[in-house]
Structures are given as structure tokens and as C-alpha cells.
Amino acid sequence: MNWYEKLNKYFPIEEMKSQEHMETLLKEKPEMYHKDESQNHVMMYVETKDFIFIDYLWVSSQTRGKGTGHKLIEKMKKKNKPIILEVEPINYEDSDTQKRLKFYKREGFQHATSIGYKRKSLATNEVTEMEILYWSPTNESEESILEKMKKTYKEIHTYKDEEIYGKSYEPADKVLTIDDEKTDNILEFN
């Protein structure tokens, strides 16, 4: 099974980029979009001068719980930049969603509680809500995380979308929002 098949088998269709999209990013944005893979893992990620965005992280079921995911996250943390990722909200009928959130919490990630992320899937035409998690070596604000997510959305998620999918994703400002009231509450508790 190749790297794309591994990801496609594991992630829901509404979260997946097409193979053409990912291969185009790898070819046309090699300074930014990367693939780290072995027989037991696939990690697709974005790296800019000031942050990392983990697009997909898959670890084979045979090696889960043996430190592979931890080693990959540690490798990213050593770059000393904020790390951002998207996760599905907990679905109590799908234990993998709970395990993923537990894993990222153990790795020191926190929820960006003031950031809303709702994107219409070009594959299913359904709106998918995701949660943003992040880890930061400094005290990164959620406003800063939002700006980094918008950059990722514009430069990666929607890259050549019309050419590849025949239609465009919604604009970043419609998909990614911030709840100022929640931001104010976060500041009060810090």
C-alpha cells in the first residue's frame, strides 16, 4: 500500500485532499510541503519560517502505542516553532477520535477554543467542523494561531483547488473565524 492509500484508508473522505493535490503540493511547493514516511507511518506537513502545520499523521495499527507518534511530534518540536493541526471533534461512536485527542493532549497540545473552523467538503458537499490544536514553545496567542491557519488554508488547502477539483473552496475568512468573547475569557484566566 502506498503512502496515499494509507492516509485515504484512515481519514474520512471529507478531510482528505486528492492524491493529485498532495503530489502537486510536494512538487510545486517543496520548500513548504513535506512528506515523512516509513513502512509504519506517514506524516504530511507544512513548514514555514515561523510555524509547522501537520496536515496528516498516520501510524500503523501494529505500531500504535509504541512511541512512533511521540517521536514524530518530538522531531517537529525540536524545530522550536508553533505546531498546529486540525482534528475531528470527539465522536463517541468512533474511539479513534478520543484516542487522537488523548494523544495530542499528552504531547502538550491545547485547543484553540476561540477559533471556529467549518469547511465545506468539495468531495461530499457537506460542512465539516474541525477543532484546531496547537503546541507552542512560547506563549503564542490564539489570534496568531488563527493567522497561521489562514495562511495554511490559503497556500495549502485551497492551492489550485479549481484546477484540481473543478470548483473552489470557500474563502479563509468565512471558514476560519475567531470568537472574541472566548479570546477575552482566555486572557482573563492567564
XYZ file of N, CA, C and O in Angstrom:
760
model
N 0.852 -1.176 0.000
C 0.000 0.000 0.000
C 0.899 1.241 0.000
O 1.801 1.346 0.812
N 0.639 2.182 -0.912
C 1.469 3.386 -0.947
C 1.011 4.396 0.117
O -0.014 4.222 0.767
N 1.773 5.469 0.272
C 1.518 6.461 1.326
C 0.121 7.066 1.216
O -0.547 7.260 2.223
N -0.331 7.349 -0.004
C -1.638 7.972 -0.158
C -2.752 6.991 0.233
O -3.716 7.371 0.899
N -2.627 5.744 -0.167
C -3.642 4.740 0.182
C -3.759 4.581 1.693
O -4.857 4.405 2.220
N -2.625 4.638 2.397
C -2.649 4.531 3.863
C -3.462 5.671 4.463
O -4.306 5.460 5.340
N -3.198 6.891 3.996
C -3.930 8.057 4.507
C -5.403 7.988 4.132
O -6.286 8.223 4.962
N -5.673 7.651 2.883
C -7.039 7.628 2.357
C -7.899 6.582 3.055
O -9.100 6.765 3.236
N -7.276 5.498 3.456
C -7.997 4.424 4.150
C -8.344 4.845 5.590
O -9.357 4.433 6.136
N -7.501 5.670 6.181
C -7.654 6.041 7.589
C -8.500 7.295 7.805
O -9.317 7.347 8.716
N -8.311 8.335 6.986
C -9.001 9.611 7.195
C -10.325 9.667 6.435
O -10.418 9.151 5.330
N -11.342 10.325 7.023
C -12.640 10.460 6.342
C -12.491 11.219 5.021
O -11.648 12.110 4.905
N -13.312 10.874 4.059
C -13.240 11.463 2.715
C -13.320 12.987 2.752
O -12.629 13.670 1.996
N -14.153 13.532 3.648
C -14.311 14.990 3.687
C -13.066 15.717 4.208
O -12.929 16.914 4.035
N -12.144 14.982 4.832
C -10.894 15.587 5.320
C -9.734 15.410 4.347
O -8.715 16.081 4.467
N -9.891 14.518 3.400
C -8.774 14.168 2.516
C -8.625 15.118 1.334
O -9.594 15.509 0.717
N -7.386 15.442 1.049
C -7.054 16.085 -0.218
C -6.925 14.958 -1.227
O -6.626 13.816 -0.858
N -7.076 15.260 -2.497
C -6.869 14.232 -3.513
C -5.374 13.932 -3.619
O -4.530 14.736 -3.207
N -5.058 12.783 -4.184
C -3.657 12.429 -4.380
C -2.988 13.444 -5.313
O -1.853 13.863 -5.083
N -3.729 13.875 -6.330
C -3.203 14.879 -7.261
C -2.852 16.172 -6.525
O -1.799 16.769 -6.765
N -3.717 16.584 -5.609
C -3.491 17.807 -4.838
C -2.195 17.681 -4.023
O -1.324 18.565 -4.071
N -2.047 16.583 -3.292
C -0.859 16.405 -2.450
C 0.414 16.264 -3.282
O 1.446 16.833 -2.933
N 0.330 15.532 -4.381
C 1.510 15.390 -5.235
C 1.892 16.724 -5.881
O 3.079 17.026 -6.032
N 0.890 17.540 -6.226
C 1.147 18.874 -6.772
C 1.844 19.745 -5.729
O 2.813 20.440 -6.032
N 1.363 19.686 -4.488
C 2.000 20.457 -3.412
C 3.450 20.014 -3.208
O 4.347 20.854 -3.076
N 3.678 18.709 -3.180
C 5.036 18.191 -2.985
C 5.957 18.636 -4.114
O 7.118 18.981 -3.886
N 5.427 18.657 -5.313
C 6.229 19.019 -6.488
C 6.428 20.533 -6.615
O 7.525 21.005 -6.892
N 5.345 21.303 -6.407
C 5.387 22.738 -6.672
C 5.691 23.602 -5.450
O 6.012 24.774 -5.592
N 5.575 23.031 -4.258
C 5.883 23.784 -3.029
C 6.821 22.966 -2.133
O 6.557 22.795 -0.930
N 7.937 22.471 -2.679
C 8.818 21.606 -1.883
C 9.483 22.317 -0.707
O 9.905 21.664 0.247
N 9.549 23.646 -0.772
C 10.132 24.403 0.338
C 9.166 24.485 1.516
O 9.553 24.820 2.630
N 7.909 24.117 1.273
C 6.867 24.304 2.276
C 6.131 23.011 2.647
O 5.824 22.783 3.814
N 5.832 22.168 1.651
C 5.016 20.972 1.888
C 5.908 19.735 1.858
O 6.675 19.554 0.908
N 5.810 18.913 2.912
C 6.738 17.789 3.078
C 6.018 16.486 3.418
O 4.946 16.493 4.011
N 6.704 15.400 3.076
C 6.221 14.054 3.414
C 7.327 13.352 4.188
O 8.478 13.340 3.769
N 6.977 12.783 5.328
C 7.892 11.987 6.145
C 7.217 10.622 6.244
O 6.112 10.520 6.777
N 7.859 9.599 5.714
C 7.188 8.294 5.723
C 8.145 7.151 5.975
O 9.341 7.232 5.718
N 7.578 6.083 6.512
C 8.253 4.801 6.669
C 7.174 3.746 6.444
O 6.028 4.083 6.142
N 7.522 2.525 6.631
C 6.539 1.442 6.495
C 5.416 1.611 7.515
O 4.271 1.246 7.259
N 5.738 2.216 8.672
C 4.782 2.300 9.769
C 4.173 3.669 10.023
O 3.418 3.838 10.975
N 4.522 4.672 9.211
C 3.919 5.985 9.416
C 3.951 6.814 8.134
O 4.771 6.575 7.250
N 3.042 7.777 8.088
C 3.043 8.806 7.040
C 2.689 10.108 7.746
O 1.678 10.189 8.453
N 3.520 11.118 7.569
C 3.226 12.441 8.096
C 3.416 13.448 6.967
O 4.484 13.533 6.374
N 2.352 14.159 6.652
C 2.384 15.233 5.667
C 2.334 16.518 6.476
O 1.469 16.662 7.354
N 3.267 17.435 6.202
C 3.284 18.651 6.993
C 3.781 19.854 6.198
O 4.444 19.722 5.184
N 3.411 21.017 6.712
C 3.797 22.305 6.153
C 4.821 22.890 7.117
O 4.612 22.854 8.328
N 5.905 23.425 6.564
C 6.851 24.138 7.424
C 7.165 25.483 6.806
O 7.565 25.560 5.646
N 6.932 26.535 7.586
C 7.292 27.884 7.181
C 8.370 28.364 8.150
O 8.726 27.638 9.087
N 8.845 29.581 7.961
C 9.890 30.073 8.859
C 9.390 30.250 10.293
O 10.167 30.186 11.231
N 8.062 30.419 10.477
C 7.580 30.668 11.830
C 6.543 29.686 12.387
O 6.058 29.878 13.500
N 6.211 28.624 11.666
C 5.326 27.602 12.232
C 5.353 26.321 11.403
O 5.850 26.295 10.286
N 4.777 25.269 12.004
C 4.601 23.969 11.355
C 3.123 23.632 11.431
O 2.475 23.861 12.454
N 2.587 23.101 10.356
C 1.206 22.620 10.332
C 1.248 21.152 9.943
O 1.768 20.801 8.883
N 0.747 20.290 10.809
C 0.695 18.859 10.489
C -0.622 18.617 9.762
O -1.699 18.728 10.345
N -0.498 18.278 8.479
C -1.670 18.078 7.635
C -2.284 16.703 7.894
O -3.496 16.580 8.079
N -1.466 15.671 7.906
C -1.924 14.301 8.175
C -0.846 13.579 8.954
O 0.345 13.724 8.650
N -1.273 12.795 9.932
C -0.350 11.925 10.671
C -1.031 10.578 10.820
O -2.081 10.475 11.452
N -0.434 9.579 10.192
C -0.950 8.213 10.267
C 0.150 7.311 10.816
O 1.303 7.387 10.374
N -0.215 6.491 11.800
C 0.699 5.488 12.347
C -0.017 4.152 12.228
O -1.194 4.042 12.587
N 0.670 3.148 11.714
C 0.035 1.841 11.502
C -0.481 1.275 12.821
O 0.101 1.505 13.884
N -1.561 0.545 12.740
C -2.172 -0.016 13.944
C -1.216 -0.971 14.668
O -1.265 -1.092 15.885
N -0.315 -1.611 13.927
C 0.646 -2.532 14.549
C 1.660 -1.814 15.434
O 2.203 -2.412 16.352
N 1.943 -0.546 15.127
C 2.957 0.167 15.913
C 2.377 1.256 16.813
O 3.128 1.902 17.537
N 1.064 1.432 16.809
C 0.467 2.428 17.714
C 0.737 2.027 19.157
O 0.693 0.866 19.513
N 1.018 3.048 19.968
C 1.295 2.775 21.376
C 2.747 2.412 21.630
O 3.127 2.098 22.753
N 3.577 2.440 20.602
C 4.991 2.062 20.754
C 5.929 3.252 20.575
O 7.125 3.073 20.399
N 5.383 4.464 20.585
C 6.223 5.652 20.576
C 6.487 6.288 19.221
O 7.175 7.309 19.152
N 5.945 5.729 18.143
C 6.194 6.293 16.807
C 5.646 7.711 16.698
O 6.353 8.631 16.282
N 4.395 7.906 17.072
C 3.776 9.227 17.008
C 4.512 10.224 17.891
O 4.767 11.364 17.487
N 4.896 9.799 19.087
C 5.635 10.665 20.015
C 6.961 11.111 19.396
O 7.308 12.302 19.456
N 7.684 10.188 18.782
C 8.975 10.521 18.156
C 8.787 11.529 17.022
O 9.596 12.451 16.866
N 7.738 11.352 16.227
C 7.469 12.287 15.129
C 7.145 13.680 15.658
O 7.642 14.683 15.136
N 6.334 13.754 16.698
C 5.981 15.049 17.290
C 7.231 15.689 17.919
O 7.468 16.885 17.763
N 8.032 14.895 18.601
C 9.262 15.418 19.206
C 10.204 15.984 18.142
O 10.835 17.012 18.346
N 10.292 15.298 17.016
C 11.129 15.768 15.904
C 10.664 17.157 15.447
O 11.477 18.040 15.176
N 9.345 17.362 15.389
C 8.797 18.655 14.994
C 9.038 19.706 16.082
O 9.387 20.843 15.791
N 8.875 19.322 17.357
C 9.078 20.259 18.465
C 10.510 20.783 18.503
O 10.740 21.920 18.896
N 11.465 19.967 18.109
C 12.878 20.377 18.121
C 13.142 21.546 17.179
O 14.156 22.222 17.292
N 12.233 21.822 16.257
C 12.381 22.946 15.336
C 12.036 24.265 16.028
O 12.228 25.333 15.473
N 11.484 24.154 17.259
C 11.206 25.304 18.117
C 10.265 26.337 17.485
O 10.489 27.539 17.557
N 9.207 25.821 16.854
C 8.176 26.676 16.239
C 6.814 26.169 16.701
O 6.670 24.983 17.004
N 5.799 27.037 16.696
C 4.454 26.542 16.998
C 4.067 25.439 15.999
O 4.430 25.508 14.822
N 3.359 24.436 16.505
C 2.859 23.331 15.679
C 1.340 23.371 15.758
O 0.768 23.421 16.848
N 0.707 23.362 14.601
C -0.753 23.465 14.521
C -1.290 22.244 13.776
O -0.645 21.739 12.854
N -2.470 21.800 14.165
C -3.138 20.724 13.430
C -4.631 20.808 13.613
O -5.112 21.502 14.504
N -5.342 20.103 12.750
C -6.804 20.043 12.804
C -7.199 18.645 13.254
O -6.575 17.676 12.837
N -8.205 18.553 14.091
C -8.736 17.242 14.491
C -10.254 17.277 14.440
O -10.870 18.333 14.595
N -10.816 16.097 14.267
C -12.268 15.977 14.328
C -12.704 16.150 15.780
O -12.001 15.685 16.683
N -13.847 16.777 16.021
C -14.371 16.809 17.390
C -14.620 15.375 17.862
O -14.780 14.458 17.038
N -14.644 15.164 19.158
C -14.864 13.811 19.683
C -16.194 13.273 19.186
O -17.218 13.939 19.251
N -16.130 12.051 18.662
C -17.311 11.306 18.243
C -17.313 10.065 19.126
O -16.439 9.211 18.989
N -18.262 9.968 20.030
C -18.262 8.868 20.992
C -18.517 7.511 20.350
O -18.299 6.479 20.969
N -18.948 7.513 19.088
C -19.136 6.255 18.361
C -17.857 5.838 17.649
O -17.765 4.739 17.111
N -16.853 6.718 17.618
C -15.581 6.438 16.960
C -14.461 6.633 17.982
O -14.050 7.751 18.253
N -13.981 5.528 18.554
C -12.992 5.623 19.621
C -11.677 6.242 19.147
O -10.916 6.776 19.952
N -11.401 6.205 17.832
C -10.166 6.815 17.323
C -10.126 8.313 17.588
O -9.060 8.871 17.835
N -11.287 8.997 17.541
C -11.286 10.447 17.777
C -10.865 10.735 19.214
O -10.115 11.675 19.459
N -11.332 9.905 20.147
C -10.962 10.076 21.550
C -9.477 9.784 21.760
O -8.786 10.522 22.465
N -8.984 8.725 21.128
C -7.570 8.353 21.262
C -6.660 9.430 20.696
O -5.616 9.743 21.273
N -7.046 10.009 19.544
C -6.236 11.069 18.938
C -6.133 12.276 19.864
O -5.047 12.811 20.093
N -7.277 12.721 20.393
C -7.265 13.879 21.284
C -6.448 13.594 22.551
O -5.701 14.459 23.014
N -6.556 12.396 23.075
C -5.789 12.000 24.260
C -4.285 12.036 23.948
O -3.484 12.519 24.742
N -3.914 11.528 22.779
C -2.516 11.518 22.354
C -1.974 12.942 22.273
O -0.924 13.258 22.836
N -2.687 13.832 21.585
C -2.198 15.199 21.427
C -2.153 15.949 22.761
O -1.254 16.748 23.000
N -3.088 15.670 23.646
C -3.059 16.287 24.967
C -1.805 15.839 25.721
O -1.125 16.656 26.337
N -1.502 14.541 25.656
C -0.272 14.015 26.289
C 0.979 14.677 25.714
O 1.978 14.852 26.400
N 0.912 15.045 24.431
C 2.063 15.668 23.765
C 2.140 17.176 24.024
O 2.999 17.857 23.490
N 1.211 17.703 24.846
C 1.272 19.108 25.236
C 0.489 20.064 24.350
O 0.623 21.279 24.472
N -0.352 19.531 23.459
C -1.167 20.385 22.592
C -2.363 20.908 23.373
O -2.864 20.255 24.286
N -2.816 22.085 23.002
C -4.019 22.651 23.608
C -5.007 23.053 22.526
O -4.626 23.287 21.385
N -6.274 23.099 22.912
C -7.331 23.531 21.989
C -7.262 25.038 21.783
O -7.098 25.777 22.746
N -7.429 25.460 20.563
C -7.617 26.879 20.257
C -9.123 27.100 20.373
O -9.855 27.019 19.393
N -9.566 27.317 21.592
C -11.008 27.334 21.875
C -11.751 28.497 21.249
O -12.964 28.434 21.074
N -11.049 29.568 20.898
C -11.744 30.723 20.315
C -11.815 30.656 18.787
O -12.470 31.476 18.164
N -11.149 29.660 18.186
C -11.121 29.563 16.723
C -12.189 28.583 16.237
O -12.232 27.433 16.667
N -13.029 29.058 15.329
C -14.022 28.207 14.692
C -13.517 27.810 13.318
O -12.887 28.610 12.618
N -13.764 26.561 12.940
C -13.285 26.071 11.641
C -14.355 25.180 11.030
O -14.570 24.056 11.465
N -15.067 25.704 10.048
C -16.117 24.958 9.344
C -15.850 25.072 7.856
O -15.864 26.169 7.310
N -15.615 23.934 7.226
C -15.271 23.932 5.803
C -16.200 22.990 5.044
O -16.457 21.878 5.480
N -16.653 23.446 3.908
C -17.492 22.617 3.045
C -16.579 21.712 2.222
O -15.666 22.170 1.549
N -16.817 20.425 2.296
C -16.020 19.453 1.556
C -16.374 19.496 0.076
O -17.553 19.476 -0.281
N -15.358 19.557 -0.768
C -15.620 19.504 -2.211
C -15.966 18.077 -2.632
O -16.611 17.876 -3.657
N -15.570 17.090 -1.839
C -15.853 15.694 -2.165
C -17.292 15.309 -1.830
O -17.945 14.605 -2.587
N -17.800 15.771 -0.664
C -19.136 15.360 -0.221
C -20.151 16.497 -0.235
O -21.337 16.257 -0.069
N -19.676 17.728 -0.369
C -20.526 18.925 -0.331
C -21.108 19.191 1.051
O -22.000 20.015 1.209
N -20.642 18.475 2.068
C -21.127 18.662 3.431
C -20.168 19.541 4.211
O -18.963 19.534 3.967
N -20.717 20.289 5.172
C -19.892 21.143 6.017
C -19.290 20.291 7.124
O -19.997 19.550 7.811
N -17.987 20.389 7.265
C -17.262 19.645 8.287
C -16.712 20.635 9.297
O -16.093 21.629 8.920
N -16.951 20.354 10.564
C -16.407 21.195 11.623
C -15.181 20.501 12.199
O -15.203 19.305 12.477
N -14.107 21.254 12.338
C -12.872 20.709 12.887
C -12.455 21.564 14.076
O -12.883 22.705 14.217
N -11.605 20.981 14.909
C -11.035 21.720 16.029
C -9.567 21.961 15.738
O -8.905 21.136 15.108
N -9.055 23.086 16.189
C -7.650 23.425 15.994
C -6.908 23.164 17.301
O -7.318 23.640 18.364
N -5.836 22.391 17.204
C -4.961 22.149 18.343
C -3.614 22.772 18.024
O -3.215 22.832 16.860
N -2.914 23.196 19.063
C -1.582 23.743 18.828
C -0.671 23.519 20.029
O -1.118 23.375 21.162
N 0.613 23.482 19.726
C 1.672 23.433 20.726
C 2.585 24.604 20.405
O 2.839 24.885 19.227
N 3.052 25.278 21.438
C 3.919 26.428 21.190
C 5.049 26.475 22.206
O 4.811 26.301 23.400
N 6.285 26.723 21.732
C 7.408 26.866 22.658
C 7.382 28.219 23.378
O 8.091 28.425 24.349
N 6.545 29.130 22.880
C 6.370 30.441 23.504
C 4.895 30.579 23.841
O 4.099 29.696 23.550
N 4.510 31.662 24.385
C 3.106 31.868 24.746
C 2.353 32.456 23.552
O 1.983 33.619 23.539
N 2.148 31.635 22.532
C 1.503 32.054 21.278
C 0.028 32.377 21.530
O -0.672 31.627 22.200
N -0.450 33.484 20.990
C -1.862 33.844 21.145
C -2.710 33.083 20.125
O -2.217 32.669 19.080
N -3.983 32.929 20.444
C -4.888 32.269 19.502
C -5.090 33.113 18.250
O -5.312 32.566 17.172
N -4.972 34.428 18.358
C -5.058 35.287 17.170
C -3.909 34.964 16.211
O -4.088 34.908 15.002
N -2.719 34.734 16.780
C -1.552 34.376 15.972
C -1.747 33.001 15.322
O -1.416 32.799 14.150
N -2.294 32.076 16.073
C -2.579 30.726 15.546
C -3.583 30.841 14.401
O -3.434 30.194 13.359
N -4.599 31.679 14.568
C -5.601 31.882 13.517
C -4.940 32.391 12.237
O -5.238 31.890 11.150
N -4.055 33.356 12.343
C -3.380 33.895 11.152
C -2.533 32.821 10.464
O -2.486 32.752 9.239
N -1.900 31.985 11.238
C -1.091 30.896 10.674
C -1.989 29.862 9.977
O -1.654 29.328 8.925
N -3.161 29.603 10.580
C -4.123 28.677 9.961
C -4.649 29.245 8.645
O -4.810 28.522 7.671
N -4.920 30.542 8.626
C -5.408 31.166 7.390
C -4.355 31.064 6.289
O -4.683 30.804 5.134
N -3.095 31.263 6.649
C -2.006 31.131 5.680
C -1.983 29.693 5.124
O -1.886 29.490 3.918
N -2.105 28.712 6.003
C -2.125 27.308 5.588
C -3.314 27.035 4.680
O -3.190 26.380 3.646
N -4.471 27.541 5.068
C -5.683 27.330 4.293
C -5.528 27.903 2.887
O -5.833 27.244 1.889
N -5.017 29.143 2.804
C -4.874 29.814 1.505
C -3.787 29.191 0.639
O -3.955 29.033 -0.570
N -2.643 28.851 1.245
C -1.496 28.393 0.457
C -1.423 26.881 0.258
O -0.744 26.418 -0.650
N -2.134 26.130 1.100
C -2.066 24.664 1.010
C -3.434 24.048 0.707
O -3.632 23.406 -0.314
N -4.385 24.250 1.611
C -5.698 23.596 1.459
C -6.405 23.972 0.162
O -7.050 23.134 -0.454
N -6.299 25.230 -0.235
C -7.025 25.670 -1.434
C -6.108 25.837 -2.648
O -6.545 26.366 -3.669
N -4.877 25.366 -2.554
C -3.923 25.520 -3.651
C -4.437 24.826 -4.914
O -4.719 23.634 -4.895
N -4.597 25.598 -5.979
C -5.079 25.106 -7.280
C -6.374 24.306 -7.164
O -6.619 23.366 -7.925
N -7.233 24.668 -6.200
C -8.465 23.908 -5.977
C -9.366 23.849 -7.202
O -9.873 22.780 -7.551
N -9.538 24.979 -7.881
C -10.407 24.993 -9.058
C -9.841 24.109 -10.170
O -10.568 23.358 -10.813
N -8.540 24.166 -10.353
C -7.869 23.361 -11.379
C -7.956 21.863 -11.059
O -8.218 21.038 -11.931
N -7.768 21.509 -9.796
C -7.732 20.095 -9.388
C -9.136 19.517 -9.195
O -9.417 18.406 -9.628
N -10.022 20.263 -8.530
C -11.347 19.745 -8.185
C -12.475 20.256 -9.073
O -13.611 19.791 -8.961
N -12.191 21.264 -9.885
C -13.223 21.828 -10.743
C -14.100 22.850 -10.047
O -15.063 23.353 -10.627
N -13.803 23.146 -8.779
C -14.522 24.181 -8.035
C -13.631 24.677 -6.908
O -12.622 24.050 -6.584
N -14.024 25.797 -6.323
C -13.202 26.430 -5.294
C -13.772 26.225 -3.902
O -14.983 26.142 -3.716
N -12.856 26.170 -2.939
C -13.260 26.186 -1.535
C -13.719 27.589 -1.171
O -13.392 28.557 -1.848
N -14.431 27.692 -0.066
C -14.872 28.992 0.435
C -13.649 29.797 0.886
O -12.620 29.219 1.223
N -13.760 31.130 0.938
C -12.624 31.952 1.370
C -12.260 31.697 2.844
O -13.125 31.358 3.665
N -10.989 31.918 3.164
C -10.468 31.661 4.512
C -11.243 32.397 5.601
O -11.510 31.833 6.664
N -11.619 33.657 5.355
C -12.316 34.437 6.372
C -13.718 33.900 6.684
O -14.261 34.182 7.752
N -14.272 33.133 5.778
C -15.587 32.522 6.026
C -15.428 31.179 6.765
O -16.259 30.808 7.576
N -14.346 30.481 6.472
C -14.099 29.152 7.028
C -13.494 29.215 8.433
O -13.856 28.447 9.319
N -12.560 30.131 8.623
C -11.849 30.277 9.899
C -12.272 31.566 10.579
O -12.107 32.643 10.020
N -12.832 31.437 11.773
C -13.331 32.607 12.494
C -12.780 32.604 13.917
O -12.312 31.579 14.414
N -12.865 33.750 14.556
C -12.452 33.835 15.957
C -13.596 34.420 16.762
O -14.278 35.340 16.317
N -13.818 33.841 17.922
C -14.850 34.320 18.836
C -14.141 35.224 19.846
O -13.474 34.747 20.760
N -14.277 36.536 19.655
C -13.574 37.498 20.514
C -13.950 37.347 21.985
O -13.133 37.580 22.862
N -15.175 36.941 22.252
C -15.610 36.765 23.634
C -14.806 35.658 24.310
O -14.362 35.791 25.437
N -14.585 34.544 23.586
C -13.784 33.453 24.132
C -12.336 33.893 24.301
O -11.668 33.506 25.250
N -11.826 34.692 23.381
C -10.459 35.196 23.472
C -10.304 36.056 24.727
O -9.344 35.928 25.465
N -11.292 36.915 24.995
C -11.246 37.761 26.191
C -11.226 36.903 27.461
O -10.508 37.189 28.400
N -12.039 35.822 27.461
C -12.070 34.923 28.627
C -10.740 34.230 28.831
O -10.289 34.042 29.953
N -10.076 33.838 27.744
C -8.773 33.182 27.835
C -7.770 34.146 28.462
O -7.024 33.787 29.360
N -7.794 35.397 28.021
C -6.853 36.405 28.547
C -7.093 36.652 30.037
O -6.156 36.845 30.796
N -8.359 36.609 30.469
C -8.675 36.838 31.881
C -8.114 35.740 32.763
O -7.736 35.985 33.893
N -8.036 34.495 32.260
C -7.576 33.376 33.070
C -6.061 33.232 33.050
O -5.503 32.520 33.852
N -5.381 33.882 32.117
C -3.912 33.771 32.050
C -3.220 34.789 32.913
O -3.673 35.749 33.322
